[in-house]
Short mmCIF file of C-alpha atoms in Angstrom, two decimals:
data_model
loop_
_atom_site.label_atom_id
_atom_site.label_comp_id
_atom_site.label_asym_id
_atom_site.label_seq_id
_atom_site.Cartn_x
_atom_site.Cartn_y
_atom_site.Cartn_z
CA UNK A 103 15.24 68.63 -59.47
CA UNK A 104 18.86 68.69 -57.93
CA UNK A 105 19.32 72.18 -56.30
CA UNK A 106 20.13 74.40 -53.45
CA UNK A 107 18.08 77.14 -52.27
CA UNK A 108 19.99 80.06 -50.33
CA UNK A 109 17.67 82.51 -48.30
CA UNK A 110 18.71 84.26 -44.74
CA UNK A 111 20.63 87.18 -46.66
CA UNK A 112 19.63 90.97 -46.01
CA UNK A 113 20.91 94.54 -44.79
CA UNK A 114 22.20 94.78 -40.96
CA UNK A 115 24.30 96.97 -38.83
CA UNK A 116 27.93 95.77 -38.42
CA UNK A 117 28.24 94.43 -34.98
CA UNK A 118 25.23 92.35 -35.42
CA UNK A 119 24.00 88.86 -36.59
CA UNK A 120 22.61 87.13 -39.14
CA UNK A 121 21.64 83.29 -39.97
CA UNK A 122 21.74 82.01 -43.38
CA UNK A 123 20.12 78.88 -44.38
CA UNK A 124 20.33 76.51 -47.78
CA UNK A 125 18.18 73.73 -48.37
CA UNK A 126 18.78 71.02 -50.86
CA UNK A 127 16.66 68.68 -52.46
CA UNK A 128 17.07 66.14 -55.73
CA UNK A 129 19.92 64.85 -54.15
CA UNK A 130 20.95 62.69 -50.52
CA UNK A 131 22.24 65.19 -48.55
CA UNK A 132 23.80 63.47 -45.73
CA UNK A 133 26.03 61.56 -48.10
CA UNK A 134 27.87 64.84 -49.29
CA UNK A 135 30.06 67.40 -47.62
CA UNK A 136 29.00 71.09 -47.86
CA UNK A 137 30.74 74.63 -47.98
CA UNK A 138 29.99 78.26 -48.19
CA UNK A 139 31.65 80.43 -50.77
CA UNK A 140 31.27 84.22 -50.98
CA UNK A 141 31.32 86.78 -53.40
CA UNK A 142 31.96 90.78 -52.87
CA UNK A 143 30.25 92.81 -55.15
CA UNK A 144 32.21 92.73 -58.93
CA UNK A 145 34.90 90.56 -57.27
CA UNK A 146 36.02 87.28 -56.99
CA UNK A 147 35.16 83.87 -55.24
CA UNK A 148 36.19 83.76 -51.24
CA UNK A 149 35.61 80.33 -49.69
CA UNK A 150 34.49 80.46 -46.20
CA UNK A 151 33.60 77.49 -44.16
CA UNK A 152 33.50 73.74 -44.68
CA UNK A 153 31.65 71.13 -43.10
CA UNK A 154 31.72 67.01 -43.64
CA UNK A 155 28.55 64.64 -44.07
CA UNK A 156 28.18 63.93 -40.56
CA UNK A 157 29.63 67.25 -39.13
CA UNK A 158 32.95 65.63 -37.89
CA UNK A 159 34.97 67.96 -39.68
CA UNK A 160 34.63 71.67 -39.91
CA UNK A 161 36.92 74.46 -41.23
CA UNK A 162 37.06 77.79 -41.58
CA UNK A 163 38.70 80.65 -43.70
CA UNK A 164 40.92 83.12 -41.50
CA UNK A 165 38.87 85.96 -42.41
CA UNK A 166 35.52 84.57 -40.47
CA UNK A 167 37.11 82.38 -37.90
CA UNK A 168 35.75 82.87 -34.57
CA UNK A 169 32.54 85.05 -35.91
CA UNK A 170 30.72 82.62 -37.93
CA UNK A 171 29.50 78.97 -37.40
CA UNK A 172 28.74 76.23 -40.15
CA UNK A 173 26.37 73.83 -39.15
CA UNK A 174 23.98 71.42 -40.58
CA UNK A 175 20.57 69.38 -40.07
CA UNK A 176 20.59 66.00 -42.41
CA UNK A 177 16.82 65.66 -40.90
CA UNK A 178 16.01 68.52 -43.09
CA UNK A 179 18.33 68.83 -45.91
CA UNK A 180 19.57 71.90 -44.68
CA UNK A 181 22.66 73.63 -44.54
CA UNK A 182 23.06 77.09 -41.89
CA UNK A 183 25.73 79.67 -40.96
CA UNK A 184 25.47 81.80 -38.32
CA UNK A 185 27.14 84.82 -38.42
CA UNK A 186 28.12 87.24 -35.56
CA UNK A 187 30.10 90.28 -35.05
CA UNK A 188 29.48 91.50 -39.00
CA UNK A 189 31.89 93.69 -40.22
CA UNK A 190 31.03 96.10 -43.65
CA UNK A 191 33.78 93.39 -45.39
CA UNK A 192 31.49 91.03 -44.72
CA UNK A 193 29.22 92.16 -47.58
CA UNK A 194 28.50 89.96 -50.40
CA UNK A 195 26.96 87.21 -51.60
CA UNK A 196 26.93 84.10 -50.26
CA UNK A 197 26.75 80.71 -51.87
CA UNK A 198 26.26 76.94 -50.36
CA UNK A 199 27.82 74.69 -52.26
CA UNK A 200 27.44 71.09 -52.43
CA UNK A 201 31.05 68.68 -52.70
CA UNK A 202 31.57 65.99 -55.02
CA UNK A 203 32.34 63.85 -51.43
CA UNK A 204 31.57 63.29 -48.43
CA UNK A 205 34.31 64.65 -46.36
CA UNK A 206 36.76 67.79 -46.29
CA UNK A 207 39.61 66.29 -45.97
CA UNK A 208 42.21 68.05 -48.44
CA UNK A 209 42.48 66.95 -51.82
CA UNK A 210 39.88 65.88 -54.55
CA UNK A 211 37.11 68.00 -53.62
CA UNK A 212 35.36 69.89 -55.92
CA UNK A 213 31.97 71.98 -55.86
CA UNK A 214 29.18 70.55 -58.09
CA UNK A 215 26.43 72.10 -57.20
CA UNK A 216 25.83 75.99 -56.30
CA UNK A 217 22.81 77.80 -54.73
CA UNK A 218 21.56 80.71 -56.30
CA UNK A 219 23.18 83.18 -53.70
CA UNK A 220 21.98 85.67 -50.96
CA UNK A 221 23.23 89.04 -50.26
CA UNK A 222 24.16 90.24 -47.35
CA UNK A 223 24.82 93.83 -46.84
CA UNK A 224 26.29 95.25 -43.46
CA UNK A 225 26.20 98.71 -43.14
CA UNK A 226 24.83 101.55 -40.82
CA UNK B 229 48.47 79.80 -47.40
CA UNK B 230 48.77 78.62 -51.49
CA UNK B 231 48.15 81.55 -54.49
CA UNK B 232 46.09 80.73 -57.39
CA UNK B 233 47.36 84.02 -60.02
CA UNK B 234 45.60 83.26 -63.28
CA UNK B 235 46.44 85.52 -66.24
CA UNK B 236 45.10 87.04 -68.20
CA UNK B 237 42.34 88.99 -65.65
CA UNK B 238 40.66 89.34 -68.78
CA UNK B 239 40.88 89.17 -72.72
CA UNK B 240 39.08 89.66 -75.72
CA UNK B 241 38.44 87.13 -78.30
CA UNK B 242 35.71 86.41 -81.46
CA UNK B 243 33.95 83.58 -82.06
CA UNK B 244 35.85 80.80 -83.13
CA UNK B 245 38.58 81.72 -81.53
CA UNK B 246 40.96 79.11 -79.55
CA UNK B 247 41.28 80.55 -75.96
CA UNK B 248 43.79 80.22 -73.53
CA UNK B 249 43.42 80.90 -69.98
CA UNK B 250 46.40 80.41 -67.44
CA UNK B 251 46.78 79.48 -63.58
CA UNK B 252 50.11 79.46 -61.79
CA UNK B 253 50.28 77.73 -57.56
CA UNK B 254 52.50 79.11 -55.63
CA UNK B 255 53.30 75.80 -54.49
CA UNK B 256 52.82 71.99 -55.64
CA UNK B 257 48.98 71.01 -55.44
CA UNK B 258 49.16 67.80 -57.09
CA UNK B 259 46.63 68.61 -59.73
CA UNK B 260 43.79 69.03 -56.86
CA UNK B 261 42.78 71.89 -59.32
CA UNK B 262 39.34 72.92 -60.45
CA UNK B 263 38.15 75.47 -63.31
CA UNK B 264 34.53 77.32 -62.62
CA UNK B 265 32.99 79.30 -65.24
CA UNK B 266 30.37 82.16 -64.22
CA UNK B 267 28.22 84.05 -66.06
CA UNK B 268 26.78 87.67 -64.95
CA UNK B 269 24.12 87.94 -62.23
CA UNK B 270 24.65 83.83 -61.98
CA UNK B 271 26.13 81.37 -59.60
CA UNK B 272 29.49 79.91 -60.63
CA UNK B 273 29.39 76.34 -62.65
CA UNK B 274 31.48 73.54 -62.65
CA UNK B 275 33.71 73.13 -66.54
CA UNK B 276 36.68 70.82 -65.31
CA UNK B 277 37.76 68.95 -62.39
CA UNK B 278 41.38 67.66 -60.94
CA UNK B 279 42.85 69.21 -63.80
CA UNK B 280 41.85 67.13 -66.86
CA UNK B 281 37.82 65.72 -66.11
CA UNK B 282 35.19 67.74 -67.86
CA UNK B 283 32.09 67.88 -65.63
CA UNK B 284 28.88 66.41 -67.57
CA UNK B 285 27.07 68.26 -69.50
CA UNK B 286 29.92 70.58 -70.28
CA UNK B 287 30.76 70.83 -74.08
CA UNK B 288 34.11 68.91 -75.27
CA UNK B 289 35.37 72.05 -76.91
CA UNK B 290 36.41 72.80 -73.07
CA UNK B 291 39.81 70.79 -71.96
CA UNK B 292 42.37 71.43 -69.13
CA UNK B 293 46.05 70.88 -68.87
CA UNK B 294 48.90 71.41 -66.50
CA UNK B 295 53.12 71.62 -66.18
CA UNK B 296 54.46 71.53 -62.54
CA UNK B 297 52.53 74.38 -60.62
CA UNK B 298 51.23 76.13 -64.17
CA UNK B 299 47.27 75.00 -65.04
CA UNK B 300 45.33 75.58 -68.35
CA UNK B 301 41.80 76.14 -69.51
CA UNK B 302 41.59 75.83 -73.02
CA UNK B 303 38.53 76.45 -74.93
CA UNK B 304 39.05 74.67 -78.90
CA UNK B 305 36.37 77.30 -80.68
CA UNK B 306 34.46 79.76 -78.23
CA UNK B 307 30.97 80.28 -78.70
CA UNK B 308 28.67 83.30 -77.73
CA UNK B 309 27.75 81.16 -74.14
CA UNK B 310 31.18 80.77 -73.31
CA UNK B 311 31.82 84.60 -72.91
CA UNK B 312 31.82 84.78 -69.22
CA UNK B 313 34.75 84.73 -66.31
CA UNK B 314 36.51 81.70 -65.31
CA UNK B 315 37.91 80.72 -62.10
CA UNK B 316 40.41 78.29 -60.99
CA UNK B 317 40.39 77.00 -57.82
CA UNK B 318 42.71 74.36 -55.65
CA UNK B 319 41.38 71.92 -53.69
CA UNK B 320 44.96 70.39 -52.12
CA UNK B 321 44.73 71.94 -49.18
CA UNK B 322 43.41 74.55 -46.97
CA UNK B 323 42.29 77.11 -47.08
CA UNK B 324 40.39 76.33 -50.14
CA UNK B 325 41.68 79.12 -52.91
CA UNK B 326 40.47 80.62 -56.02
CA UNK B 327 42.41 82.53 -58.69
CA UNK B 328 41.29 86.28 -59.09
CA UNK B 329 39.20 85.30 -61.85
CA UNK B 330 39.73 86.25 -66.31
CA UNK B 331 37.06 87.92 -68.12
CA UNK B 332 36.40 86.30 -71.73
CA UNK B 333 34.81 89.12 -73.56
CA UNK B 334 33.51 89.63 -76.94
CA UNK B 335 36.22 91.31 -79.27
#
């Protein structure tokens, strides 16, 4: 079956860290470009990082530049972000998402394929 | 940074009904522009790609079209699955940017 998993998600202080993982299957994963994409509570779709097939190009939205890292592990179908210095507008939930290419180059990307989601919650 | 503003955030319609649902760039993106429907509790999913290409599986009664910077999802006859909220999204450049989202609920 073609699918992403998302787990890593959870409560946590702001100021602190937490590591998200995805892991796809039903599909070659080193042939496609992947993203994270989050989701406040009741609001709408934020796209957060980017990161190409062989991890040669890697972007990031303003909001999370500097805090969070994108990375990736082709040996295991998996996808990561690590995510430091979490503020209480960091809550939501987070999606890895799988691009119709290989690379992030602007234009003609689109997202075909969306985990399920984790939450993450910062808050004292 | 470019602004996806759909319109409406959110309308009422019965089944049967031919739906219209709007997205203006602020600037030219080419038609790198993507429509995502998602349903409550649910992951967003894929309807139409780079304006016009409807993503398998999705149901022809879906279509897109555009005019300059102004994008449109246009659903022929909505059913009782399609009540949900839809989400356009550009892909020319980035930051990567989604309109605010339009709920399609039942009248």
């Amino acid at each position: 079956e073609v699918q992403l998993v998302d787990s890593g998600g959870g409560l946590v202080q702001p100021g602190r860290s937490l590591r998200l993982s995805c892991i796809a299957s039903g599909f070659v994963f080193d042939d496609y470009a992947m993203h994270w994409v989050r989701q406040a509570p009741g609001k709408g779709l934020e796209w957060v990082s980017s990161i190409s097939w062989n991890s040669g190009n890697i972007g990031y939205g303003d909001s999370v530049k500097g805090r969070f890292t994108i990375s990736r592990d082709n040996g295991k179908n998996s996808l990561y972000l690590q995510m430091n210095s979490l503020k209480s507008d960091d809550t939501a939930f987070y999606y890895c998402v799988k691009d119709n290419g290989y690379d992030i180059l602007p234009g003609g990307n689109w997202f075909d394929l969306w985990g399920q989601g984790t939450l993450v919650t910062v808050s004292s | 940074d470019i602004q996806m503003t759909q319109s409406p955030s959110s309308l009422s319609a019965s089944v049967g009904d031919r739906v219209t649902i709007t997205c203006r760039a602020s600037q030219d993106i080419y038609n790198y522009l993507n429509w995502y429907q998602q349903k409550p509790g649910k992951a967003p999913n894929l309807l139409i790609f780079a304006t016009y290409n409807l993503q398998s599986g999705v149901p022809s009664r879906f279509s897109g079209t555009e005019s300059g910077t102004d994008f449109t999802l246009i659903i022929s006859s909505v059913q009782p699955e399609d009540f949900a909220t839809y989400y356009c999204q550009q892909s020319y450049i980035t930051p990567i940017t989604f309109g605010q989202g339009t709920r399609l609920e039942i009248k």
